[in-house]
Tab-separated table of C-alpha atoms in Angstrom:
chain	number	residue	atom	x	y	z
A	24	UNK	CA	28.608	108.152	-102.082
A	25	UNK	CA	27.974	104.482	-102.841
A	26	UNK	CA	29.290	104.980	-106.362
A	27	UNK	CA	32.453	106.588	-105.006
A	28	UNK	CA	33.007	103.730	-102.554
A	29	UNK	CA	32.455	101.187	-105.326
A	30	UNK	CA	35.006	103.015	-107.467
A	31	UNK	CA	37.496	103.060	-104.593
A	32	UNK	CA	37.042	99.321	-104.025
A	33	UNK	CA	38.426	98.748	-107.514
A	34	UNK	CA	41.874	99.529	-106.082
A	35	UNK	CA	41.809	96.173	-104.309
A	36	UNK	CA	41.781	94.128	-107.500
A	37	UNK	CA	40.753	95.734	-110.800
A	38	UNK	CA	42.986	98.780	-110.249
A	39	UNK	CA	45.439	97.133	-107.882
A	40	UNK	CA	48.145	99.717	-107.069
A	41	UNK	CA	50.965	97.217	-107.630
A	42	UNK	CA	49.725	94.732	-110.221
A	43	UNK	CA	47.756	97.149	-112.425
A	44	UNK	CA	49.008	100.666	-111.721
A	45	UNK	CA	52.610	99.522	-111.353
A	46	UNK	CA	53.340	101.411	-108.109
A	47	UNK	CA	56.032	100.365	-105.567
A	48	UNK	CA	56.914	97.245	-107.562
A	49	UNK	CA	60.597	97.460	-106.700
A	50	UNK	CA	60.019	97.583	-102.945
A	51	UNK	CA	57.895	94.438	-103.034
A	52	UNK	CA	60.086	92.538	-105.499
A	53	UNK	CA	63.157	93.107	-103.344
A	54	UNK	CA	61.780	93.254	-99.806
A	55	UNK	CA	58.678	91.073	-99.670
A	56	UNK	CA	60.274	87.671	-99.116
A	57	UNK	CA	58.152	86.363	-96.233
A	58	UNK	CA	54.774	86.713	-94.543
A	59	UNK	CA	56.383	88.753	-91.762
A	60	UNK	CA	57.830	91.165	-94.297
A	61	UNK	CA	54.445	91.352	-96.008
A	62	UNK	CA	52.806	92.287	-92.691
A	63	UNK	CA	55.429	94.928	-91.880
A	64	UNK	CA	55.228	96.445	-95.356
A	65	UNK	CA	51.405	96.456	-95.336
A	66	UNK	CA	51.213	98.149	-91.936
A	67	UNK	CA	53.791	100.701	-93.085
A	68	UNK	CA	51.889	101.299	-96.318
A	69	UNK	CA	48.725	102.024	-94.345
A	70	UNK	CA	50.426	104.549	-92.078
A	71	UNK	CA	52.129	106.385	-94.929
A	72	UNK	CA	49.115	106.374	-97.248
A	73	UNK	CA	45.942	107.131	-95.295
A	74	UNK	CA	47.267	109.978	-93.075
A	75	UNK	CA	49.153	111.630	-95.939
A	76	UNK	CA	46.142	111.453	-98.262
A	77	UNK	CA	43.922	112.859	-95.502
A	78	UNK	CA	46.416	115.679	-94.927
A	79	UNK	CA	46.566	116.372	-98.672
A	80	UNK	CA	42.780	116.538	-98.974
A	81	UNK	CA	42.434	118.985	-96.077
A	82	UNK	CA	45.502	121.225	-96.235
A	83	UNK	CA	47.241	120.303	-99.472
A	84	UNK	CA	45.578	123.023	-101.553
A	85	UNK	CA	46.772	125.691	-99.114
A	86	UNK	CA	50.422	124.696	-99.450
A	87	UNK	CA	52.410	126.226	-102.346
A	88	UNK	CA	53.168	123.900	-105.226
A	89	UNK	CA	56.533	122.246	-104.783
A	90	UNK	CA	56.561	122.641	-101.036
A	91	UNK	CA	53.639	120.230	-100.752
A	92	UNK	CA	55.868	117.365	-101.926
A	93	UNK	CA	58.290	118.107	-99.094
A	94	UNK	CA	55.469	118.217	-96.545
A	95	UNK	CA	54.063	114.892	-97.734
A	96	UNK	CA	57.507	113.272	-97.623
A	97	UNK	CA	58.169	114.537	-94.091
A	98	UNK	CA	54.768	113.387	-92.821
A	99	UNK	CA	55.213	110.032	-94.538
A	100	UNK	CA	58.631	109.572	-92.918
A	101	UNK	CA	57.245	110.561	-89.503
A	102	UNK	CA	54.525	107.904	-89.823
A	103	UNK	CA	57.225	105.225	-89.869
A	104	UNK	CA	57.362	105.588	-86.076
A	105	UNK	CA	53.777	104.408	-85.345
A	106	UNK	CA	54.168	101.788	-88.094
A	107	UNK	CA	57.197	100.440	-86.235
A	108	UNK	CA	55.334	100.095	-82.946
A	109	UNK	CA	52.205	98.569	-84.500
A	110	UNK	CA	54.304	96.060	-86.447
A	111	UNK	CA	56.073	95.191	-83.212
A	112	UNK	CA	52.784	93.959	-81.777
A	113	UNK	CA	52.957	91.056	-84.252
A	114	UNK	CA	56.611	90.248	-83.626
A	115	UNK	CA	59.465	92.121	-81.950
A	116	UNK	CA	61.709	91.790	-85.011
A	117	UNK	CA	59.108	92.014	-87.767
A	118	UNK	CA	59.907	95.604	-88.763
A	119	UNK	CA	63.659	95.061	-88.707
A	120	UNK	CA	63.338	91.913	-90.825
A	121	UNK	CA	61.950	94.032	-93.667
A	122	UNK	CA	65.227	95.966	-93.872
A	123	UNK	CA	65.218	99.347	-95.595
A	124	UNK	CA	62.071	98.677	-97.594
A	125	UNK	CA	59.517	100.214	-95.192
A	126	UNK	CA	61.586	103.406	-95.312
A	127	UNK	CA	61.668	103.266	-99.106
A	128	UNK	CA	57.877	103.012	-99.126
A	129	UNK	CA	57.751	106.299	-97.211
A	130	UNK	CA	59.369	108.142	-100.122
A	131	UNK	CA	57.545	106.237	-102.855
A	132	UNK	CA	55.094	107.428	-105.483
A	133	UNK	CA	51.932	106.764	-103.462
A	134	UNK	CA	52.311	109.091	-100.453
A	135	UNK	CA	54.057	111.869	-102.364
A	136	UNK	CA	52.986	112.022	-106.026
A	137	UNK	CA	49.589	110.306	-105.771
A	138	UNK	CA	48.590	112.499	-102.833
A	139	UNK	CA	49.473	115.605	-104.803
A	140	UNK	CA	47.774	114.577	-108.043
A	141	UNK	CA	44.672	112.877	-106.649
A	142	UNK	CA	44.039	113.337	-102.905
A	143	UNK	CA	44.275	117.134	-103.038
A	144	UNK	CA	41.202	117.151	-105.290
A	145	UNK	CA	39.150	114.897	-103.008
A	146	UNK	CA	37.092	115.403	-99.883
A	147	UNK	CA	38.658	114.094	-96.651
A	148	UNK	CA	36.140	111.237	-96.486
A	149	UNK	CA	36.884	110.112	-100.032
A	150	UNK	CA	40.626	110.431	-99.450
A	151	UNK	CA	40.371	108.135	-96.415
A	152	UNK	CA	38.287	105.549	-98.306
A	153	UNK	CA	40.707	105.670	-101.232
A	154	UNK	CA	43.668	105.311	-98.909
A	155	UNK	CA	42.171	102.295	-97.144
A	156	UNK	CA	41.269	100.593	-100.435
A	157	UNK	CA	44.691	101.262	-101.951
A	158	UNK	CA	46.252	99.798	-98.806
A	159	UNK	CA	43.982	96.736	-99.072
A	160	UNK	CA	45.114	96.235	-102.678
A	161	UNK	CA	48.742	96.549	-101.636
A	162	UNK	CA	48.286	94.123	-98.717
A	163	UNK	CA	46.481	91.634	-100.980
A	164	UNK	CA	49.507	91.573	-103.272
A	165	UNK	CA	52.095	91.627	-100.474
A	166	UNK	CA	50.586	88.717	-98.537
A	167	UNK	CA	50.299	86.426	-101.574
A	168	UNK	CA	53.777	87.320	-102.805
A	169	UNK	CA	55.397	87.053	-99.374
A	170	UNK	CA	53.741	83.718	-98.585
A	171	UNK	CA	54.703	82.211	-101.946
A	172	UNK	CA	58.332	83.321	-101.727
A	173	UNK	CA	58.759	82.266	-98.103
A	174	UNK	CA	57.300	78.826	-98.765
A	175	UNK	CA	59.285	78.252	-101.944
A	176	UNK	CA	62.441	79.921	-100.693
A	177	UNK	CA	62.544	78.615	-97.125
A	178	UNK	CA	59.896	75.907	-96.865
A	179	UNK	CA	58.090	77.855	-94.145
A	180	UNK	CA	55.227	80.268	-93.443
A	181	UNK	CA	55.632	82.907	-90.698
A	182	UNK	CA	58.823	81.040	-89.741
A	183	UNK	CA	56.949	77.789	-89.110
A	184	UNK	CA	58.734	75.075	-91.059
A	185	UNK	CA	56.553	72.987	-93.373
A	186	UNK	CA	58.989	71.464	-95.832
A	187	UNK	CA	62.669	70.637	-96.093
A	188	UNK	CA	62.513	70.980	-99.858
A	189	UNK	CA	62.949	74.614	-100.845
A	190	UNK	CA	64.505	76.872	-103.455
A	191	UNK	CA	66.403	79.804	-101.849
A	192	UNK	CA	66.665	81.693	-105.153
A	193	UNK	CA	62.914	82.410	-104.886
A	194	UNK	CA	63.813	85.156	-102.403
A	195	UNK	CA	65.994	87.014	-104.901
A	196	UNK	CA	64.603	90.272	-106.415
A	197	UNK	CA	64.636	88.700	-109.887
A	198	UNK	CA	62.094	86.102	-108.802
A	199	UNK	CA	60.092	88.790	-107.056
A	200	UNK	CA	59.570	90.520	-110.395
A	201	UNK	CA	58.713	87.179	-112.019
A	202	UNK	CA	56.081	86.400	-109.372
A	203	UNK	CA	54.589	89.884	-109.681
A	204	UNK	CA	54.450	89.498	-113.459
A	205	UNK	CA	52.466	86.274	-113.173
A	206	UNK	CA	50.157	87.828	-110.578
A	207	UNK	CA	49.582	90.863	-112.807
A	208	UNK	CA	48.733	88.599	-115.735
A	209	UNK	CA	46.252	86.665	-113.587
A	210	UNK	CA	44.561	89.860	-112.351
A	211	UNK	CA	44.319	91.124	-115.926
A	212	UNK	CA	42.836	87.811	-117.093
A	213	UNK	CA	40.233	87.693	-114.323
A	214	UNK	CA	39.339	91.378	-114.794
A	215	UNK	CA	38.789	90.854	-118.520
A	216	UNK	CA	36.595	87.823	-117.897
A	217	UNK	CA	34.523	89.703	-115.323
A	218	UNK	CA	34.202	92.715	-117.632
A	219	UNK	CA	33.220	90.540	-120.575
A	220	UNK	CA	30.640	88.679	-118.493
A	221	UNK	CA	29.214	91.983	-117.278
A	222	UNK	CA	28.857	93.268	-120.848
A	223	UNK	CA	27.106	90.060	-121.925
A	224	UNK	CA	24.657	90.250	-119.032
A	225	UNK	CA	23.987	93.911	-119.744
A	226	UNK	CA	23.334	93.117	-123.401
A	227	UNK	CA	20.928	90.334	-122.492
A	228	UNK	CA	19.025	92.656	-120.155
A	229	UNK	CA	18.734	95.319	-122.874
A	230	UNK	CA	17.319	92.807	-125.370
A	231	UNK	CA	14.572	91.696	-122.984
């Protein structure tokens, strides 16, 4: 079980769903322009990922192929309701500020395709752990991206003004893709360094 948890934790950084696996890039590049948006999108991602993956691991195999995609999409869309109310606990307008992008997450690759290809083959416990770790990886990316774009594009963080010098173009989708590209390169660089260091240490232990 520990090995499975360790493998799931890789989704936070080494196998980050956005920066490494390339999932839901468009939704973040276009919609994640502030810390509030990052919070709304992360909460939504949790509610459309964990419950759908749990459902897929328990009942997915019993549903005919093809129909399962429809079931996952409907459940994912239904989970937008609790996501809306939970997001509202942070700010009354936080969910609305994210526009259509929480809804687009509900019909994205993660809750529909990933659940079918991966979660259906897992135990419920592993599906939950995977879902939580994938959400953590998504939130990690969303918070950094949202904070950077809000500060550069509006001179603020969570609507608290810090600077009068800002660059509004940072909130455009084009710059979202640029930021994500740099973040992906950094994750890849750090992962390679960690992997290389691990191999060196393993080699030194074997020679002793």
